[in-house]
Amino acid sequence: MFRPGIAIVAVALTFTPNASAAQPPLRIDGAGPGAHAGTAAAGVGDVNGDGRPDIAVSSPLGASGFPSCAGTVHVLTGPFAPGVADLAQPLAGLTITGARCREYAGDSVAPAGDVNGDGLGDLVGRDKSDGNLYLIPRQGDGFAPRRLIAPGFDRYDMVG
């Protein structure tokens, strides 16, 4: 039986005297078999403006309910506690979904900082189908349409 992808994310916790020295990490389970969750994972700064760091976890082969192989990037918003987050369940955060099959959104994802000056973290991602690198800026409650940064990134295994 094929298992969904799993991403393991170390969670920064506040030191508490007499607490167990080994805190368990945050485990993020993929949305379904074959989604390849965790192909890329990155700390992306404060994407939602709450002052806490957020993380992006990709599933380049998509998630249930989205076009096959369009891909998704799940931006999970902090704070994070040890345990399990299941991408098949609604989670606090944002989701970026590829526009078409074979785009493989989330093949590579990285933080871009606050490029558009709105105080929120923006993302950089690659469309594996054309090798182009795109800026994905935050806007309102989601993300603005992606903007081409540079072509020719198809020769690299991973960008970020």
Short mmCIF file of C-alpha atoms in Angstrom, two decimals:
data_model
loop_
_atom_site.label_atom_id
_atom_site.label_comp_id
_atom_site.label_asym_id
_atom_site.label_seq_id
_atom_site.Cartn_x
_atom_site.Cartn_y
_atom_site.Cartn_z
CA MET A 1 0.00 0.00 0.00
CA PHE A 2 1.31 3.45 -0.95
CA ARG A 3 1.43 6.00 1.85
CA PRO A 4 0.97 9.75 1.50
CA GLY A 5 4.13 11.81 1.76
CA ILE A 6 5.16 13.00 5.18
CA ALA A 7 7.13 16.11 6.09
CA ILE A 8 8.83 16.34 9.48
CA VAL A 9 9.24 19.89 10.74
CA ALA A 10 11.27 20.79 13.81
CA VAL A 11 9.23 23.00 16.09
CA ALA A 12 10.88 25.72 18.14
CA LEU A 13 9.51 25.60 21.65
CA THR A 14 10.03 27.86 24.61
CA PHE A 15 12.31 26.31 27.23
CA THR A 16 10.43 25.28 30.33
CA PRO A 17 12.34 24.02 33.39
CA ASN A 18 11.64 20.35 34.22
CA ALA A 19 10.16 19.75 30.74
CA SER A 20 11.20 16.74 28.73
CA ALA A 21 14.45 17.45 26.90
CA ALA A 22 13.27 15.76 23.72
CA GLN A 23 10.17 17.49 22.36
CA PRO A 24 8.55 15.62 19.47
CA PRO A 25 8.51 17.37 16.09
CA LEU A 26 5.53 18.45 14.06
CA ARG A 27 4.65 15.76 11.53
CA ILE A 28 2.68 16.83 8.45
CA ASP A 29 0.87 13.99 6.67
CA GLY A 30 0.09 14.23 2.97
CA ALA A 31 -3.45 14.72 1.71
CA GLY A 32 -3.57 11.41 -0.13
CA PRO A 33 -1.61 8.62 -1.75
CA GLY A 34 0.74 9.85 -4.44
CA ALA A 35 0.50 13.57 -3.61
CA HIS A 36 4.21 13.63 -2.71
CA ALA A 37 3.64 15.93 0.26
CA GLY A 38 6.88 17.32 1.63
CA THR A 39 8.74 17.36 -1.71
CA ALA A 40 9.64 20.89 -0.71
CA ALA A 41 9.22 22.50 2.69
CA ALA A 42 10.44 25.90 3.77
CA GLY A 43 10.15 28.40 6.56
CA VAL A 44 8.55 31.34 4.75
CA GLY A 45 8.55 34.07 7.35
CA ASP A 46 5.36 35.73 8.52
CA VAL A 47 2.93 35.20 5.64
CA ASN A 48 -0.29 36.04 7.51
CA GLY A 49 0.88 39.05 9.53
CA ASP A 50 0.42 37.62 13.04
CA GLY A 51 4.08 38.04 13.99
CA ARG A 52 4.76 34.27 13.98
CA PRO A 53 6.79 32.33 11.42
CA ASP A 54 4.89 30.17 8.95
CA ILE A 55 5.89 27.17 6.83
CA ALA A 56 5.12 26.05 3.28
CA VAL A 57 4.79 22.35 2.45
CA SER A 58 4.34 21.25 -1.13
CA SER A 59 2.41 18.43 -2.76
CA PRO A 60 3.45 18.70 -6.42
CA LEU A 61 1.08 15.95 -7.52
CA GLY A 62 -1.86 17.69 -5.91
CA ALA A 63 -4.43 16.95 -3.29
CA SER A 64 -7.92 15.56 -3.34
CA GLY A 65 -10.39 17.86 -5.05
CA PHE A 66 -7.80 19.57 -7.27
CA PRO A 67 -6.80 18.79 -10.86
CA SER A 68 -4.47 15.82 -11.05
CA CYS A 69 -0.78 16.80 -11.13
CA ALA A 70 -1.51 20.55 -10.93
CA GLY A 71 0.14 20.56 -7.50
CA THR A 72 -0.56 22.40 -4.28
CA VAL A 73 1.45 24.37 -1.74
CA HIS A 74 0.03 24.47 1.77
CA VAL A 75 1.12 27.49 3.82
CA LEU A 76 0.60 26.54 7.45
CA THR A 77 0.43 29.39 9.91
CA GLY A 78 2.08 29.33 13.32
CA PRO A 79 2.28 28.92 16.18
CA PHE A 80 3.13 25.25 15.83
CA ALA A 81 2.93 22.62 18.50
CA PRO A 82 4.36 19.12 18.39
CA GLY A 83 1.98 16.58 16.93
CA VAL A 84 0.45 15.69 13.58
CA ALA A 85 -1.07 17.98 10.95
CA ASP A 86 -3.05 16.16 8.27
CA LEU A 87 -3.26 17.97 4.91
CA ALA A 88 -6.40 15.95 4.10
CA GLN A 89 -8.19 17.92 6.85
CA PRO A 90 -8.91 21.66 6.80
CA LEU A 91 -6.02 23.47 8.50
CA ALA A 92 -5.38 27.06 9.44
CA GLY A 93 -3.44 28.60 6.60
CA LEU A 94 -3.49 29.17 2.87
CA THR A 95 -3.32 26.90 -0.16
CA ILE A 96 -1.86 27.67 -3.57
CA THR A 97 -3.09 25.38 -6.34
CA GLY A 98 -1.49 24.97 -9.74
CA ALA A 99 -3.48 26.26 -12.71
CA ARG A 100 -3.13 23.21 -14.94
CA CYS A 101 -2.05 19.61 -15.08
CA ARG A 102 1.71 19.01 -15.22
CA GLU A 103 2.45 22.35 -13.59
CA TYR A 104 3.50 20.49 -10.42
CA ALA A 105 3.07 23.57 -8.24
CA GLY A 106 5.25 23.22 -5.19
CA ASP A 107 7.99 21.27 -6.91
CA SER A 108 10.19 23.97 -5.37
CA VAL A 109 9.15 26.67 -2.94
CA ALA A 110 11.18 29.25 -1.01
CA PRO A 111 10.64 32.44 0.98
CA ALA A 112 11.01 35.71 -0.92
CA GLY A 113 10.74 38.12 2.00
CA ASP A 114 8.34 41.05 1.72
CA VAL A 115 8.82 41.91 -1.95
CA ASN A 116 5.68 44.01 -2.45
CA GLY A 117 6.04 46.03 0.79
CA ASP A 118 2.74 45.03 2.40
CA GLY A 119 4.38 43.67 5.56
CA LEU A 120 3.63 40.02 4.67
CA GLY A 121 6.01 37.33 3.46
CA ASP A 122 5.88 36.46 -0.25
CA LEU A 123 6.94 33.19 -1.90
CA VAL A 124 9.03 32.07 -4.86
CA GLY A 125 8.09 28.91 -6.70
CA ARG A 126 8.93 27.05 -9.88
CA ASP A 127 6.55 25.77 -12.54
CA LYS A 128 8.24 22.49 -13.40
CA SER A 129 6.38 22.23 -16.73
CA ASP A 130 8.08 25.31 -18.20
CA GLY A 131 11.07 25.75 -15.86
CA ASN A 132 10.10 29.33 -15.02
CA LEU A 133 10.65 30.85 -11.61
CA TYR A 134 7.73 32.91 -10.26
CA LEU A 135 7.09 35.38 -7.46
CA ILE A 136 3.86 34.56 -5.60
CA PRO A 137 3.02 37.72 -3.61
CA ARG A 138 0.54 37.88 -0.75
CA GLN A 139 -2.55 39.95 -1.38
CA GLY A 140 -5.62 40.34 0.82
CA ASP A 141 -6.70 36.98 2.24
CA GLY A 142 -4.69 34.95 -0.26
CA PHE A 143 -2.08 35.31 -2.95
CA ALA A 144 -1.97 37.56 -6.01
CA PRO A 145 -1.42 36.00 -9.45
CA ARG A 146 2.12 34.78 -9.87
CA ARG A 147 4.65 36.97 -11.69
CA LEU A 148 7.47 35.66 -13.84
CA ILE A 149 10.89 36.31 -12.32
CA ALA A 150 13.18 34.32 -14.61
CA PRO A 151 13.09 31.45 -17.12
CA GLY A 152 15.51 28.53 -17.37
CA PHE A 153 15.22 26.95 -13.93
CA ASP A 154 14.16 23.57 -15.36
CA ARG A 155 17.80 22.39 -15.37
CA TYR A 156 17.94 22.45 -11.57
CA ASP A 157 16.69 19.63 -9.35
CA MET A 158 15.41 21.99 -6.65
CA VAL A 159 15.13 25.74 -6.25
CA GLY A 160 15.13 27.27 -2.80
#
